[in-house]
XYZ file of C-alpha atoms in Angstrom:
504
model
C -30.393 31.849 -36.048
C -33.477 29.490 -36.167
C -33.097 26.535 -38.605
C -29.666 27.635 -39.940
C -27.347 25.170 -41.134
C -25.425 25.122 -38.149
C -28.404 24.583 -36.156
C -29.541 21.244 -38.295
C -26.118 19.838 -38.067
C -26.182 20.158 -34.530
C -30.018 18.442 -34.307
C -28.417 15.809 -36.401
C -25.765 14.650 -34.002
C -26.865 15.686 -30.398
C -27.774 13.142 -27.599
C -27.798 12.834 -23.964
C -24.397 12.815 -22.578
C -22.996 12.427 -18.806
C -21.416 15.284 -17.200
C -17.925 15.399 -17.277
C -15.475 16.493 -14.715
C -14.110 19.813 -15.141
C -10.303 20.004 -15.192
C -8.611 23.758 -14.139
C -7.276 23.994 -17.950
C -11.101 23.916 -19.002
C -11.997 26.990 -16.756
C -12.682 30.440 -17.568
C -9.029 31.659 -18.082
C -9.929 34.775 -16.191
C -11.513 32.780 -13.213
C -9.853 31.650 -10.049
C -10.756 28.355 -8.689
C -11.292 28.306 -4.827
C -9.754 24.575 -4.308
C -8.765 25.508 -0.639
C -12.523 25.273 0.432
C -14.120 21.904 -0.328
C -17.612 22.936 0.110
C -17.128 26.000 -2.126
C -19.772 26.507 -4.714
C -20.836 29.632 -6.266
C -24.308 28.902 -5.802
C -24.448 28.029 -2.286
C -21.467 30.002 -0.790
C -20.421 32.813 -3.026
C -23.867 33.763 -4.285
C -25.170 33.067 -7.719
C -22.683 34.672 -9.639
C -22.560 35.340 -13.337
C -21.198 32.044 -14.835
C -23.387 29.086 -15.641
C -22.321 25.634 -17.050
C -24.523 24.774 -19.962
C -23.963 20.375 -20.535
C -25.736 17.870 -23.030
C -24.401 19.784 -25.919
C -23.787 17.822 -29.350
C -19.993 16.669 -29.934
C -19.846 16.962 -33.462
C -19.456 20.452 -33.740
C -15.930 22.364 -33.683
C -15.517 24.045 -30.449
C -15.646 27.652 -32.075
C -18.926 26.949 -33.835
C -20.417 25.741 -30.968
C -19.387 28.648 -28.618
C -20.429 31.091 -31.299
C -24.170 29.309 -31.765
C -24.391 29.284 -27.741
C -23.135 32.893 -27.700
C -25.858 34.172 -30.018
C -28.601 32.307 -28.570
C -28.210 33.612 -24.773
C -27.354 37.077 -26.071
C -30.770 37.095 -27.952
C -33.014 35.542 -25.035
C -31.286 36.655 -21.961
C -28.465 39.439 -22.088
C -25.123 40.101 -22.940
C -22.247 37.492 -22.776
C -18.788 37.979 -21.873
C -17.145 34.932 -22.508
C -18.162 31.252 -23.546
C -15.564 28.557 -23.381
C -16.473 24.941 -24.972
C -14.639 21.958 -23.346
C -12.685 20.022 -25.786
C -10.197 17.468 -25.580
C -7.033 19.520 -26.328
C -7.779 21.111 -22.850
C -6.917 18.031 -20.764
C -3.273 17.115 -21.165
C -4.179 13.621 -19.739
C -6.258 12.922 -22.591
C -4.622 15.063 -25.478
C -2.533 12.147 -26.448
C -5.314 9.117 -26.104
C -6.989 7.573 -28.915
C -10.360 9.117 -29.075
C -13.723 9.031 -31.678
C -12.770 11.392 -34.113
C -16.430 12.384 -34.487
C -16.304 13.847 -31.069
C -15.036 17.382 -31.215
C -15.933 18.521 -28.191
C -16.688 17.429 -24.469
C -20.434 18.027 -24.761
C -20.411 20.944 -22.279
C -19.427 24.653 -21.836
C -19.167 27.515 -19.538
C -21.000 30.817 -20.200
C -20.532 34.013 -18.341
C -22.867 36.855 -18.519
C -22.134 40.555 -17.664
C -24.497 40.868 -15.238
C -26.011 38.345 -12.736
C -29.789 39.160 -13.461
C -28.834 37.680 -17.003
C -27.351 34.582 -15.360
C -30.490 34.187 -13.443
C -32.642 34.322 -16.341
C -30.322 32.089 -18.363
C -30.594 29.626 -15.207
C -34.381 29.652 -15.759
C -34.857 29.703 -19.418
C -32.168 26.917 -20.339
C -33.128 24.614 -17.409
C -36.717 24.528 -18.267
C -38.416 21.873 -20.707
C -38.054 24.073 -23.759
C -34.914 25.472 -24.581
C -34.747 28.733 -26.709
C -34.438 28.789 -30.338
C -31.042 28.210 -31.438
C -30.269 25.604 -28.506
C -33.199 23.445 -29.006
C -31.044 20.359 -29.723
C -32.517 16.863 -30.374
C -30.786 15.071 -27.530
C -32.936 16.112 -24.676
C -32.949 18.735 -22.207
C -30.155 20.778 -21.304
C -28.306 20.467 -18.151
C -27.816 23.792 -16.374
C -26.139 24.505 -13.351
C -23.990 27.499 -11.560
C -20.788 27.081 -12.233
C -18.496 25.716 -10.059
C -15.259 27.864 -10.650
C -15.762 31.437 -9.524
C -14.359 34.880 -10.687
C -12.615 36.829 -8.543
C -15.547 39.745 -9.049
C -18.086 37.069 -7.710
C -16.350 36.421 -4.208
C -17.710 37.577 -1.309
C -14.001 37.892 0.860
C -15.657 38.221 4.253
C -17.935 35.093 3.454
C -14.782 33.232 2.219
C -12.745 34.059 5.161
C -15.591 33.158 7.278
C -15.692 29.578 5.799
C -11.869 29.349 5.930
C -11.789 30.023 9.843
C -14.786 27.695 10.488
C -12.585 24.858 8.359
C -9.655 25.366 10.365
C -11.588 25.664 13.638
C -13.123 22.100 12.750
C -9.570 20.858 11.812
C -7.779 22.064 14.989
C -10.951 20.037 16.987
C -10.569 17.147 15.326
C -6.868 17.203 15.902
C -7.517 17.684 19.599
C -9.920 14.770 19.383
C -7.336 12.092 17.929
C -4.878 13.412 20.365
C -7.060 12.704 23.257
C -8.051 9.228 21.479
C -4.496 8.246 21.058
C -3.449 9.321 24.575
C -6.640 6.708 25.775
C -5.650 4.420 23.448
C -1.531 4.374 24.987
C -3.022 4.200 28.423
C -5.060 1.278 27.824
C -2.146 -0.725 26.019
C -0.080 0.227 29.026
C -2.336 -1.453 31.425
C -3.152 -4.281 29.057
C 0.883 -5.292 28.936
C 1.141 -4.555 32.579
C -1.439 -7.790 32.942
C 0.990 -10.250 30.825
C 3.085 -12.417 32.765
C 6.809 -12.619 32.145
C 8.951 -12.919 30.098
C 6.427 -10.660 28.083
C 4.745 -7.417 29.528
C 5.733 -3.980 29.942
C 9.674 -4.892 30.217
C 9.628 -7.253 27.212
C 11.874 -5.524 25.072
C 14.483 -5.113 27.405
C 15.005 -8.915 26.800
C 15.447 -8.521 23.302
C 18.297 -5.968 23.724
C 20.132 -7.937 26.396
C 20.771 -10.305 23.574
C 23.158 -8.237 22.102
C 24.696 -9.921 18.802
C 23.770 -13.315 19.672
C 27.365 -14.303 20.881
C 26.051 -17.875 22.053
C 25.140 -18.789 18.521
C 28.268 -17.584 16.955
C 30.533 -19.405 19.443
C 28.361 -22.420 19.049
C 28.516 -22.369 14.931
C 32.540 -21.757 15.442
C 33.050 -24.557 17.813
C 31.463 -27.236 15.464
C 33.424 -28.967 13.148
C 32.264 -29.060 9.456
C 33.765 -32.293 7.911
C 31.555 -32.375 4.796
C 32.702 -28.880 3.938
C 29.082 -28.201 3.321
C 29.684 -24.173 3.200
C 30.718 -22.403 0.439
C 34.194 -20.548 0.548
C 32.462 -17.161 0.154
C 31.228 -17.587 3.962
C 34.038 -17.603 6.402
C 33.349 -20.259 8.809
C 35.033 -18.107 11.703
C 33.321 -14.915 11.456
C 30.650 -15.957 9.348
C 31.122 -12.669 7.144
C 30.205 -13.310 3.455
C 32.874 -12.421 0.586
C 30.013 -11.018 -1.837
C 32.523 -10.781 -4.539
C 32.628 -14.398 -5.005
C 28.688 -14.842 -4.841
C 27.162 -14.876 -8.342
C 25.182 -11.578 -9.102
C 21.777 -13.475 -9.349
C 22.270 -14.580 -5.685
C 23.174 -10.977 -4.214
C 20.293 -9.202 -2.904
C 22.154 -6.244 -2.960
C 23.568 -6.285 -6.633
C 21.657 -5.081 -9.705
C 19.715 -1.994 -10.609
C 17.515 -0.528 -7.981
C 14.339 1.280 -8.721
C 11.849 3.050 -7.052
C 14.263 5.676 -5.255
C 16.651 8.440 -6.627
C 18.226 8.669 -2.834
C 21.497 7.285 -3.295
C 22.105 6.996 0.324
C 18.800 5.210 0.983
C 19.825 2.780 -1.882
C 22.871 2.060 -0.403
C 21.407 1.524 3.330
C 19.051 -1.278 1.542
C 21.643 -2.947 0.038
C 23.851 -3.284 3.150
C 20.696 -4.155 5.080
C 19.462 -6.965 2.979
C 23.194 -8.509 2.829
C 23.031 -8.301 6.697
C 20.162 -10.020 6.891
C 21.302 -12.822 4.489
C 24.383 -12.980 7.089
C 22.179 -13.151 10.202
C 20.307 -16.029 8.510
C 23.530 -17.912 7.308
C 24.622 -17.631 10.962
C 21.604 -19.046 12.762
C 21.165 -21.419 9.739
C 24.633 -22.922 10.212
C 23.725 -23.679 13.923
C 20.351 -25.355 13.071
C 21.885 -27.485 10.113
C 24.648 -29.023 12.667
C 21.641 -29.686 14.662
C 19.654 -31.375 12.013
C 22.548 -33.449 10.915
C 22.774 -34.876 14.353
C 19.096 -35.840 14.190
C 19.922 -37.934 11.451
C 17.227 -37.016 8.530
C 16.605 -39.319 5.522
C 19.641 -40.002 3.255
C 19.667 -38.467 -0.205
C 23.023 -37.586 -1.002
C 24.974 -40.803 -0.290
C 26.496 -42.532 2.694
C 26.814 -40.869 5.916
C 25.523 -37.440 4.456
C 22.075 -36.649 5.403
C 20.627 -33.775 3.203
C 18.720 -31.479 5.461
C 16.021 -29.936 3.732
C 15.191 -26.195 4.197
C 11.724 -24.229 3.127
C 11.731 -20.739 2.740
C 7.996 -19.420 3.534
C 6.929 -16.367 1.588
C 10.546 -16.390 -0.393
C 9.322 -13.574 -2.869
C 12.013 -13.589 -5.829
C 14.503 -14.783 -3.513
C 16.575 -12.230 -1.888
C 16.967 -14.634 1.208
C 16.841 -18.364 -0.554
C 19.400 -17.803 -3.461
C 22.167 -16.503 -1.518
C 21.568 -19.121 1.371
C 21.425 -21.819 -1.230
C 24.906 -20.844 -2.916
C 26.393 -20.464 0.397
C 24.940 -23.988 1.754
C 25.440 -26.082 -1.572
C 25.030 -29.719 0.514
C 21.542 -28.417 1.720
C 18.225 -28.744 0.134
C 16.321 -25.421 -0.246
C 12.641 -25.208 -1.616
C 10.865 -21.646 -1.866
C 7.420 -21.203 -1.547
C 5.377 -17.974 -2.771
C 1.908 -16.974 -3.118
C 2.829 -15.113 -6.368
C 3.397 -17.130 -9.500
C 5.704 -14.237 -10.847
C 7.946 -14.196 -8.194
C 8.477 -17.831 -8.293
C 9.047 -17.793 -12.026
C 11.782 -14.730 -11.349
C 13.273 -16.931 -8.400
C 13.719 -20.291 -10.889
C 15.196 -17.935 -13.467
C 17.797 -16.289 -11.386
C 18.744 -19.673 -9.936
C 19.315 -21.269 -13.430
C 21.746 -18.413 -14.485
C 23.417 -18.407 -10.818
C 23.970 -22.395 -11.280
C 22.085 -23.410 -8.427
C 21.378 -27.109 -8.414
C 20.154 -27.557 -4.807
C 17.193 -25.367 -5.059
C 13.378 -25.844 -6.198
C 10.288 -23.752 -5.654
C 6.731 -23.764 -5.892
C 3.670 -21.322 -6.178
C 0.894 -21.282 -3.255
C -0.311 -20.272 0.310
C 1.703 -21.467 3.082
C -1.118 -22.687 5.152
C -1.655 -25.341 2.009
C 2.147 -26.336 1.855
C 2.190 -30.212 2.238
C 5.953 -31.042 1.678
C 8.072 -32.810 5.055
C 11.222 -30.349 5.622
C 13.649 -29.757 8.582
C 14.072 -26.243 8.907
C 11.713 -23.497 8.128
C 12.736 -19.794 7.413
C 10.691 -16.779 6.509
C 11.902 -13.419 6.026
C 9.240 -10.169 6.124
C 6.347 -12.702 6.180
C 3.756 -10.271 6.563
C 1.044 -10.664 9.349
C -0.295 -14.226 9.761
C 1.897 -15.587 6.959
C 5.000 -15.895 9.954
C 2.038 -17.760 12.097
C 1.085 -20.295 9.325
C 4.789 -20.871 8.868
C 5.362 -21.561 12.430
C 2.293 -23.864 12.117
C 3.839 -25.809 9.419
C 7.128 -26.047 11.568
C 5.270 -27.542 14.320
C 3.225 -29.801 12.579
C 6.838 -31.259 10.832
C 8.765 -30.828 14.455
C 11.038 -28.716 12.443
C 13.485 -26.134 13.731
C 12.744 -22.545 12.177
C 14.168 -19.011 12.007
C 11.630 -16.290 11.453
C 11.888 -12.718 10.929
C 8.408 -11.366 11.163
C 6.954 -7.916 10.044
C 3.965 -5.935 9.305
C 2.227 -7.532 12.496
C -0.409 -4.516 11.984
C -1.889 -6.992 9.476
C -2.760 -9.206 12.227
C -6.097 -7.549 12.079
C -7.261 -9.541 8.811
C -6.354 -12.556 10.364
C -8.511 -11.580 13.639
C -11.190 -11.328 11.176
C -10.234 -14.895 9.644
C -8.656 -13.358 6.562
C -5.285 -14.190 5.196
C -2.031 -12.175 5.379
C -3.285 -9.655 2.896
C -7.182 -9.298 3.159
C -9.855 -9.906 5.686
C -11.940 -11.233 3.016
C -9.849 -13.349 0.287
C -8.006 -16.539 1.831
C -6.061 -17.099 -1.726
C -3.975 -15.156 -3.857
C -5.815 -13.864 -6.934
C -3.305 -15.599 -9.727
C -3.244 -18.858 -7.710
C -6.024 -21.479 -8.881
C -8.768 -22.683 -6.390
C -7.458 -25.571 -3.964
C -9.930 -27.921 -2.426
C -10.909 -27.852 1.340
C -10.775 -24.567 3.518
C -7.959 -22.692 5.192
C -7.945 -22.999 8.890
C -8.693 -20.091 10.654
C -6.053 -18.936 13.172
C -6.731 -18.035 17.120
C -5.177 -15.216 18.652
C -3.480 -14.827 20.959
C -1.467 -17.854 19.507
C -0.549 -19.355 22.989
C -2.459 -20.073 26.463
C 0.265 -18.420 28.170
C -1.380 -15.262 26.481
C -4.842 -16.116 26.158
C -4.732 -16.277 29.967
C -4.253 -12.657 30.296
C -4.994 -10.975 26.910
C -8.428 -10.900 25.126
C -8.417 -10.878 21.221
C -10.033 -7.134 21.277
C -6.667 -6.466 23.434
C -4.298 -8.174 21.276
C -5.642 -6.364 18.405
C -4.740 -3.333 20.056
C -1.052 -4.582 20.785
C -0.871 -5.418 17.224
C -1.998 -2.374 15.986
C 0.697 -0.192 18.371
C 3.471 -2.565 17.056
C 3.155 -2.100 13.533
C 5.736 0.419 12.902
C 9.004 0.425 11.508
C 12.252 0.164 13.643
C 14.836 0.247 11.124
C 17.911 2.449 10.907
C 16.230 4.997 8.619
C 12.890 5.181 10.249
C 13.332 8.820 11.066
C 13.839 9.601 7.254
C 10.481 7.723 6.388
C 8.461 9.719 8.950
C 7.491 6.602 10.851
C 8.144 7.679 14.146
C 4.906 8.421 15.910
C 6.299 9.503 19.635
C 5.441 6.135 21.338
C 8.506 4.277 19.879
C 9.665 2.121 22.951
C 5.724 1.461 23.703
C 5.690 -0.058 19.982
C 8.868 -2.406 20.335
C 7.226 -3.467 23.654
C 4.233 -4.335 22.080
C 6.222 -6.097 19.014
C 8.307 -8.312 21.469
C 5.060 -9.518 23.068
C 3.928 -10.717 19.842
C 6.520 -12.437 19.089
C 6.745 -13.853 22.703
C 3.188 -15.244 22.088
C 4.350 -16.698 18.872
C 7.322 -18.459 20.855
C 5.340 -19.342 23.384
C 3.178 -21.187 20.929
C 5.682 -23.059 19.395
C 7.040 -24.128 23.067
C 3.654 -25.257 24.058
C 3.339 -27.638 20.917
C 6.730 -28.806 20.681
């Protein structure tokens, strides 16, 4: 009624409140949410219906009392009300256990369902006006009134609903056909681009990598060399280059410890094996490069006649590659570089627990690294991180062994950005560094720039950016053009190699 104690309490506490998102648990328990049709709104598609939303209600009134107040006011002015639901925090499971203002007893809005549509229409006109009816004239401003977005089954025009569903299905099918036609045109354009790339690149580039087999030349070269200093740990077999992981500290084993983020034991097992295989492959190549570096006679740091080879791992992360290699090559000096300070902190912690004395680390961007080194390594250096690693190797006239990934992220580099952003040149946790980083040019080599434009290079990089791993299908990364993707990836790597050859 008018001027009662409940109305007075409402007037004291009310104020203008924002519209809150309605969760399914707040809806009329007898209603059906039509989530399958995005544009479905009762006022526009299903008719006006019998249910309205009323917002800008006071929050310091208990939900039951506020529902009774709204019911009495609406029935006195507009017609019989079937149901009133006041939204409150207990309705939302995501917010139920969070701290909240104890004075806010409800969410500031409710849903009112009338017995007939004419009553709902009168309520829409009356409550939405400048002057609210007696009993709902709160002091916080005009009420906010809308047709309810969730709709009772009685209000649904099934014929109109099916028509909207059919229209949406046809629209989606049309878009799917468009995407397919665009993909076919893009693939044809890429094939044409690859035809213009001179050997060893082009459309047959991936076949050259297949012919390498198991790098038998490197294996034979490493097995034939002598090792007078005993520079490798006994855990690394000098003949087969297999690693006895039982002799490697847990902190230095990328396949040890707890694994998070996957409950699939087979997937975890494959990842363990793959990471260990990566270390073994790098150990084989590094052994060959270390022997070659020793023959060049770098600066003597460990004693007469024993030059120390300096190795830098660019984009080391928390040390999945650096730590085991530093353990297996105790007479080689390793330095780990990563843009994430937390990763470097974790790496140094593992190195200390593993008893490594030949490993240092620092945080920073690869392009700003200013120390001299003899061999550069990079495993999974995303996008232009591999290119900046190669720039550093060329500048220091150092050997290198890189295993690139995420060539699709070269799109950031093509826009003058970094390996992770087109806009940001520095990782957020790193302090500002003086000077501006150089902008890389793509394609990297003169060899490819003669036949491929930057725009065409971007298409090649985009097409080459898929997984080629053993569990590719289990992750749904096969897109029907796997051979083309491998060919594009091979051309990207030939371009990088040609850049290094042109600047040696």
